[in-house]
Amino acid sequence: MTEKQGTSGTGWVLGAATVAMGLIAGVFYVFACAIMPALARSDDRVFVEVMRNINDVIQNPVFFLSFMGALALAGVSAWQARGRPYRGWVWAGLIAYALAFLVTVAFNIPLNDGLASTADAGVARERFEGAWAGWNVVRAGLSTVGVGCLVRGLVLYGGFRRGGAS
């Protein structure tokens, strides 16, 4: 194996990071484009009930594998890319997704917790809807940028593996 080729798993890790991050970016995108606008048409009780149900069912191993796996795989991929000409794109993807992850943990999850613990549906919705939707757009944008960066890194990695120009 030549220095230019690197380890055989490098491309697989970068590819898996790209897919995992793409799945999560898609989740955030669907919330921004469809779920939240659809729920906006509902009365307070329905809005709160559906969001609470979503918040319950999304906490599952498949979602967590993608949500946390995207961060872990991108981190491993960034480490594997050290010294390689495509490393900047992988690092940019990691940073963009890390920021989206941070937005989720710092803003969306606490808002979910507040929604779950507020008895009055009207009050719960008022405290939740606008802020949550806004932060979701931020994390959708960041994770989409992250995917784009990883895709660019993956393309450049392919050229690197073939011995092409960076």
PDB file of N, CA and C in Angstrom, residues 46-112:
ATOM      1  N   VAL A  46     -53.247  19.514  19.403  1.00  0.00           N
ATOM      2  CA  VAL A  46     -52.720  18.584  18.398  1.00  0.00           C
ATOM      3  C   VAL A  46     -51.231  18.847  18.177  1.00  0.00           C
ATOM      4  N   PHE A  47     -50.858  20.106  18.039  1.00  0.00           N
ATOM      5  CA  PHE A  47     -49.447  20.460  17.832  1.00  0.00           C
ATOM      6  C   PHE A  47     -48.576  19.868  18.934  1.00  0.00           C
ATOM      7  N   VAL A  48     -48.952  20.128  20.173  1.00  0.00           N
ATOM      8  CA  VAL A  48     -48.154  19.664  21.311  1.00  0.00           C
ATOM      9  C   VAL A  48     -48.148  18.139  21.385  1.00  0.00           C
ATOM     10  N   GLU A  49     -49.280  17.518  21.183  1.00  0.00           N
ATOM     11  CA  GLU A  49     -49.347  16.055  21.241  1.00  0.00           C
ATOM     12  C   GLU A  49     -48.458  15.411  20.176  1.00  0.00           C
ATOM     13  N   VAL A  50     -48.536  15.906  18.952  1.00  0.00           N
ATOM     14  CA  VAL A  50     -47.739  15.322  17.874  1.00  0.00           C
ATOM     15  C   VAL A  50     -46.248  15.555  18.117  1.00  0.00           C
ATOM     16  N   MET A  51     -45.864  16.748  18.511  1.00  0.00           N
ATOM     17  CA  MET A  51     -44.442  17.008  18.770  1.00  0.00           C
ATOM     18  C   MET A  51     -43.937  16.160  19.935  1.00  0.00           C
ATOM     19  N   ARG A  52     -44.733  16.007  20.955  1.00  0.00           N
ATOM     20  CA  ARG A  52     -44.317  15.125  22.065  1.00  0.00           C
ATOM     21  C   ARG A  52     -44.148  13.690  21.571  1.00  0.00           C
ATOM     22  N   ASN A  53     -45.056  13.230  20.722  1.00  0.00           N
ATOM     23  CA  ASN A  53     -44.938  11.881  20.173  1.00  0.00           C
ATOM     24  C   ASN A  53     -43.685  11.736  19.313  1.00  0.00           C
ATOM     25  N   ILE A  54     -43.424  12.733  18.478  1.00  0.00           N
ATOM     26  CA  ILE A  54     -42.214  12.708  17.652  1.00  0.00           C
ATOM     27  C   ILE A  54     -40.978  12.671  18.546  1.00  0.00           C
ATOM     28  N   ASN A  55     -40.948  13.511  19.556  1.00  0.00           N
ATOM     29  CA  ASN A  55     -39.797  13.563  20.456  1.00  0.00           C
ATOM     30  C   ASN A  55     -39.590  12.240  21.188  1.00  0.00           C
ATOM     31  N   ASP A  56     -40.668  11.522  21.445  1.00  0.00           N
ATOM     32  CA  ASP A  56     -40.544  10.206  22.087  1.00  0.00           C
ATOM     33  C   ASP A  56     -40.008   9.158  21.106  1.00  0.00           C
ATOM     34  N   VAL A  57     -40.610   9.084  19.925  1.00  0.00           N
ATOM     35  CA  VAL A  57     -40.243   7.990  19.015  1.00  0.00           C
ATOM     36  C   VAL A  57     -38.902   8.208  18.316  1.00  0.00           C
ATOM     37  N   ILE A  58     -38.458   9.457  18.200  1.00  0.00           N
ATOM     38  CA  ILE A  58     -37.183   9.692  17.518  1.00  0.00           C
ATOM     39  C   ILE A  58     -36.006   9.235  18.371  1.00  0.00           C
ATOM     40  N   GLN A  59     -36.234   9.065  19.654  1.00  0.00           N
ATOM     41  CA  GLN A  59     -35.182   8.574  20.542  1.00  0.00           C
ATOM     42  C   GLN A  59     -35.104   7.050  20.429  1.00  0.00           C
ATOM     43  N   ASN A  60     -34.438   6.613  19.373  1.00  0.00           N
ATOM     44  CA  ASN A  60     -34.313   5.184  19.106  1.00  0.00           C
ATOM     45  C   ASN A  60     -32.910   4.902  18.581  1.00  0.00           C
ATOM     46  N   PRO A  61     -32.489   3.635  18.641  1.00  0.00           N
ATOM     47  CA  PRO A  61     -31.110   3.310  18.241  1.00  0.00           C
ATOM     48  C   PRO A  61     -30.762   3.680  16.798  1.00  0.00           C
ATOM     49  N   VAL A  62     -31.689   3.552  15.882  1.00  0.00           N
ATOM     50  CA  VAL A  62     -31.396   3.863  14.485  1.00  0.00           C
ATOM     51  C   VAL A  62     -31.094   5.355  14.332  1.00  0.00           C
ATOM     52  N   PHE A  63     -31.933   6.213  14.924  1.00  0.00           N
ATOM     53  CA  PHE A  63     -31.679   7.650  14.843  1.00  0.00           C
ATOM     54  C   PHE A  63     -30.366   8.007  15.539  1.00  0.00           C
ATOM     55  N   PHE A  64     -30.158   7.484  16.741  1.00  0.00           N
ATOM     56  CA  PHE A  64     -28.937   7.813  17.480  1.00  0.00           C
ATOM     57  C   PHE A  64     -27.684   7.344  16.748  1.00  0.00           C
ATOM     58  N   LEU A  65     -27.773   6.204  16.062  1.00  0.00           N
ATOM     59  CA  LEU A  65     -26.633   5.712  15.302  1.00  0.00           C
ATOM     60  C   LEU A  65     -26.227   6.725  14.231  1.00  0.00           C
ATOM     61  N   SER A  66     -27.208   7.285  13.536  1.00  0.00           N
ATOM     62  CA  SER A  66     -26.905   8.295  12.516  1.00  0.00           C
ATOM     63  C   SER A  66     -26.507   9.621  13.139  1.00  0.00           C
ATOM     64  N   PHE A  67     -27.254  10.077  14.138  1.00  0.00           N
ATOM     65  CA  PHE A  67     -27.029  11.384  14.752  1.00  0.00           C
ATOM     66  C   PHE A  67     -25.651  11.469  15.394  1.00  0.00           C
ATOM     67  N   MET A  68     -25.297  10.480  16.188  1.00  0.00           N
ATOM     68  CA  MET A  68     -23.992  10.484  16.843  1.00  0.00           C
ATOM     69  C   MET A  68     -22.915   9.871  15.951  1.00  0.00           C
ATOM     70  N   GLY A  69     -23.330   8.920  15.128  1.00  0.00           N
ATOM     71  CA  GLY A  69     -22.381   8.290  14.213  1.00  0.00           C
ATOM     72  C   GLY A  69     -21.814   9.268  13.208  1.00  0.00           C
ATOM     73  N   ALA A  70     -22.618  10.202  12.741  1.00  0.00           N
ATOM     74  CA  ALA A  70     -22.128  11.211  11.789  1.00  0.00           C
ATOM     75  C   ALA A  70     -20.984  12.008  12.403  1.00  0.00           C
ATOM     76  N   LEU A  71     -21.136  12.385  13.653  1.00  0.00           N
ATOM     77  CA  LEU A  71     -20.092  13.151  14.340  1.00  0.00           C
ATOM     78  C   LEU A  71     -18.849  12.291  14.555  1.00  0.00           C
ATOM     79  N   ALA A  72     -19.041  11.078  15.046  1.00  0.00           N
ATOM     80  CA  ALA A  72     -17.905  10.197  15.317  1.00  0.00           C
ATOM     81  C   ALA A  72     -17.169   9.821  14.025  1.00  0.00           C
ATOM     82  N   LEU A  73     -17.916   9.433  12.997  1.00  0.00           N
ATOM     83  CA  LEU A  73     -17.294   9.044  11.737  1.00  0.00           C
ATOM     84  C   LEU A  73     -16.582  10.216  11.064  1.00  0.00           C
ATOM     85  N   ALA A  74     -17.183  11.395  11.123  1.00  0.00           N
ATOM     86  CA  ALA A  74     -16.526  12.570  10.542  1.00  0.00           C
ATOM     87  C   ALA A  74     -15.250  12.893  11.317  1.00  0.00           C
ATOM     88  N   GLY A  75     -15.280  12.715  12.627  1.00  0.00           N
ATOM     89  CA  GLY A  75     -14.077  12.932  13.433  1.00  0.00           C
ATOM     90  C   GLY A  75     -12.967  11.953  13.074  1.00  0.00           C
ATOM     91  N   VAL A  76     -13.317  10.684  12.946  1.00  0.00           N
ATOM     92  CA  VAL A  76     -12.326   9.671  12.540  1.00  0.00           C
ATOM     93  C   VAL A  76     -11.800   9.990  11.146  1.00  0.00           C
ATOM     94  N   SER A  77     -12.697  10.367  10.258  1.00  0.00           N
ATOM     95  CA  SER A  77     -12.294  10.685   8.896  1.00  0.00           C
ATOM     96  C   SER A  77     -11.357  11.896   8.861  1.00  0.00           C
ATOM     97  N   ALA A  78     -11.652  12.897   9.676  1.00  0.00           N
ATOM     98  CA  ALA A  78     -10.772  14.073   9.741  1.00  0.00           C
ATOM     99  C   ALA A  78      -9.384  13.667  10.240  1.00  0.00           C
ATOM    100  N   TRP A  79      -9.340  12.786  11.204  1.00  0.00           N
ATOM    101  CA  TRP A  79      -8.056  12.300  11.705  1.00  0.00           C
ATOM    102  C   TRP A  79      -7.319  11.525  10.608  1.00  0.00           C
ATOM    103  N   GLN A  80      -8.037  10.678   9.881  1.00  0.00           N
ATOM    104  CA  GLN A  80      -7.426   9.896   8.800  1.00  0.00           C
ATOM    105  C   GLN A  80      -6.932  10.789   7.656  1.00  0.00           C
ATOM    106  N   ALA A  81      -7.537  11.949   7.493  1.00  0.00           N
ATOM    107  CA  ALA A  81      -7.197  12.841   6.373  1.00  0.00           C
ATOM    108  C   ALA A  81      -6.004  13.738   6.672  1.00  0.00           C
ATOM    109  N   ARG A  82      -5.464  13.644   7.873  1.00  0.00           N
ATOM    110  CA  ARG A  82      -4.346  14.541   8.224  1.00  0.00           C
ATOM    111  C   ARG A  82      -3.222  14.397   7.196  1.00  0.00           C
ATOM    112  N   GLY A  83      -2.736  15.537   6.766  1.00  0.00           N
ATOM    113  CA  GLY A  83      -1.661  15.559   5.791  1.00  0.00           C
ATOM    114  C   GLY A  83      -2.088  15.296   4.357  1.00  0.00           C
ATOM    115  N   ARG A  84      -3.365  15.089   4.135  1.00  0.00           N
ATOM    116  CA  ARG A  84      -3.861  14.802   2.786  1.00  0.00           C
ATOM    117  C   ARG A  84      -4.441  16.089   2.183  1.00  0.00           C
ATOM    118  N   PRO A  85      -4.431  16.200   0.863  1.00  0.00           N
ATOM    119  CA  PRO A  85      -4.900  17.450   0.243  1.00  0.00           C
ATOM    120  C   PRO A  85      -6.398  17.715   0.406  1.00  0.00           C
ATOM    121  N   TYR A  86      -7.192  16.715   0.719  1.00  0.00           N
ATOM    122  CA  TYR A  86      -8.634  16.888   0.880  1.00  0.00           C
ATOM    123  C   TYR A  86      -9.035  17.150   2.327  1.00  0.00           C
ATOM    124  N   ARG A  87      -8.078  17.205   3.236  1.00  0.00           N
ATOM    125  CA  ARG A  87      -8.368  17.295   4.676  1.00  0.00           C
ATOM    126  C   ARG A  87      -9.194  18.522   5.058  1.00  0.00           C
ATOM    127  N   GLY A  88      -8.982  19.640   4.395  1.00  0.00           N
ATOM    128  CA  GLY A  88      -9.715  20.864   4.731  1.00  0.00           C
ATOM    129  C   GLY A  88     -11.213  20.700   4.556  1.00  0.00           C
ATOM    130  N   TRP A  89     -11.606  19.982   3.515  1.00  0.00           N
ATOM    131  CA  TRP A  89     -13.036  19.752   3.278  1.00  0.00           C
ATOM    132  C   TRP A  89     -13.630  18.836   4.341  1.00  0.00           C
ATOM    133  N   VAL A  90     -12.869  17.825   4.736  1.00  0.00           N
ATOM    134  CA  VAL A  90     -13.361  16.915   5.772  1.00  0.00           C
ATOM    135  C   VAL A  90     -13.467  17.648   7.102  1.00  0.00           C
ATOM    136  N   TRP A  91     -12.458  18.433   7.418  1.00  0.00           N
ATOM    137  CA  TRP A  91     -12.513  19.214   8.663  1.00  0.00           C
ATOM    138  C   TRP A  91     -13.667  20.220   8.641  1.00  0.00           C
ATOM    139  N   ALA A  92     -13.871  20.867   7.503  1.00  0.00           N
ATOM    140  CA  ALA A  92     -14.988  21.820   7.393  1.00  0.00           C
ATOM    141  C   ALA A  92     -16.319  21.108   7.607  1.00  0.00           C
ATOM    142  N   GLY A  93     -16.465  19.917   7.031  1.00  0.00           N
ATOM    143  CA  GLY A  93     -17.685  19.131   7.239  1.00  0.00           C
ATOM    144  C   GLY A  93     -17.878  18.762   8.692  1.00  0.00           C
ATOM    145  N   LEU A  94     -16.797  18.334   9.335  1.00  0.00           N
ATOM    146  CA  LEU A  94     -16.852  17.994  10.762  1.00  0.00           C
ATOM    147  C   LEU A  94     -17.252  19.201  11.594  1.00  0.00           C
ATOM    148  N   ILE A  95     -16.651  20.329  11.341  1.00  0.00           N
ATOM    149  CA  ILE A  95     -16.953  21.541  12.123  1.00  0.00           C
ATOM    150  C   ILE A  95     -18.397  21.978  11.909  1.00  0.00           C
ATOM    151  N   ALA A  96     -18.859  21.973  10.666  1.00  0.00           N
ATOM    152  CA  ALA A  96     -20.249  22.373  10.393  1.00  0.00           C
ATOM    153  C   ALA A  96     -21.223  21.454  11.120  1.00  0.00           C
ATOM    154  N   TYR A  97     -20.968  20.145  11.059  1.00  0.00           N
ATOM    155  CA  TYR A  97     -21.879  19.216  11.737  1.00  0.00           C
ATOM    156  C   TYR A  97     -21.747  19.309  13.252  1.00  0.00           C
ATOM    157  N   ALA A  98     -20.537  19.527  13.746  1.00  0.00           N
ATOM    158  CA  ALA A  98     -20.362  19.694  15.194  1.00  0.00           C
ATOM    159  C   ALA A  98     -21.173  20.890  15.689  1.00  0.00           C
ATOM    160  N   LEU A  99     -21.214  21.948  14.899  1.00  0.00           N
ATOM    161  CA  LEU A  99     -22.037  23.110  15.264  1.00  0.00           C
ATOM    162  C   LEU A  99     -23.527  22.755  15.240  1.00  0.00           C
ATOM    163  N   ALA A 100     -23.957  21.989  14.239  1.00  0.00           N
ATOM    164  CA  ALA A 100     -25.360  21.543  14.184  1.00  0.00           C
ATOM    165  C   ALA A 100     -25.684  20.659  15.385  1.00  0.00           C
ATOM    166  N   PHE A 101     -24.769  19.788  15.733  1.00  0.00           N
ATOM    167  CA  PHE A 101     -24.931  18.916  16.900  1.00  0.00           C
ATOM    168  C   PHE A 101     -25.063  19.767  18.160  1.00  0.00           C
ATOM    169  N   LEU A 102     -24.197  20.782  18.281  1.00  0.00           N
ATOM    170  CA  LEU A 102     -24.231  21.685  19.436  1.00  0.00           C
ATOM    171  C   LEU A 102     -25.551  22.448  19.501  1.00  0.00           C
ATOM    172  N   VAL A 103     -26.045  22.932  18.378  1.00  0.00           N
ATOM    173  CA  VAL A 103     -27.343  23.618  18.344  1.00  0.00           C
ATOM    174  C   VAL A 103     -28.441  22.686  18.854  1.00  0.00           C
ATOM    175  N   THR A 104     -28.398  21.445  18.415  1.00  0.00           N
ATOM    176  CA  THR A 104     -29.398  20.462  18.851  1.00  0.00           C
ATOM    177  C   THR A 104     -29.353  20.277  20.352  1.00  0.00           C
ATOM    178  N   VAL A 105     -28.158  20.077  20.883  1.00  0.00           N
ATOM    179  CA  VAL A 105     -27.999  19.816  22.319  1.00  0.00           C
ATOM    180  C   VAL A 105     -28.294  21.055  23.162  1.00  0.00           C
ATOM    181  N   ALA A 106     -27.872  22.212  22.680  1.00  0.00           N
ATOM    182  CA  ALA A 106     -28.021  23.443  23.462  1.00  0.00           C
ATOM    183  C   ALA A 106     -29.398  24.082  23.354  1.00  0.00           C
ATOM    184  N   PHE A 107     -30.090  23.886  22.243  1.00  0.00           N
ATOM    185  CA  PHE A 107     -31.352  24.586  22.027  1.00  0.00           C
ATOM    186  C   PHE A 107     -32.543  23.658  21.790  1.00  0.00           C
ATOM    187  N   ASN A 108     -32.463  22.794  20.778  1.00  0.00           N
ATOM    188  CA  ASN A 108     -33.629  21.984  20.422  1.00  0.00           C
ATOM    189  C   ASN A 108     -34.011  20.982  21.512  1.00  0.00           C
ATOM    190  N   ILE A 109     -33.040  20.303  22.078  1.00  0.00           N
ATOM    191  CA  ILE A 109     -33.357  19.323  23.122  1.00  0.00           C
ATOM    192  C   ILE A 109     -33.940  19.988  24.367  1.00  0.00           C
ATOM    193  N   PRO A 110     -33.362  21.083  24.864  1.00  0.00           N
ATOM    194  CA  PRO A 110     -34.007  21.750  26.009  1.00  0.00           C
ATOM    195  C   PRO A 110     -35.431  22.240  25.685  1.00  0.00           C
ATOM    196  N   LEU A 111     -35.652  22.688  24.464  1.00  0.00           N
ATOM    197  CA  LEU A 111     -37.008  23.080  24.078  1.00  0.00           C
ATOM    198  C   LEU A 111     -37.934  21.867  24.075  1.00  0.00           C
ATOM    199  N   ASN A 112     -37.443  20.718  23.604  1.00  0.00           N
ATOM    200  CA  ASN A 112     -38.226  19.478  23.652  1.00  0.00           C
ATOM    201  C   ASN A 112     -38.578  19.126  25.091  1.00  0.00           C
TER     202      ASN A 112
END
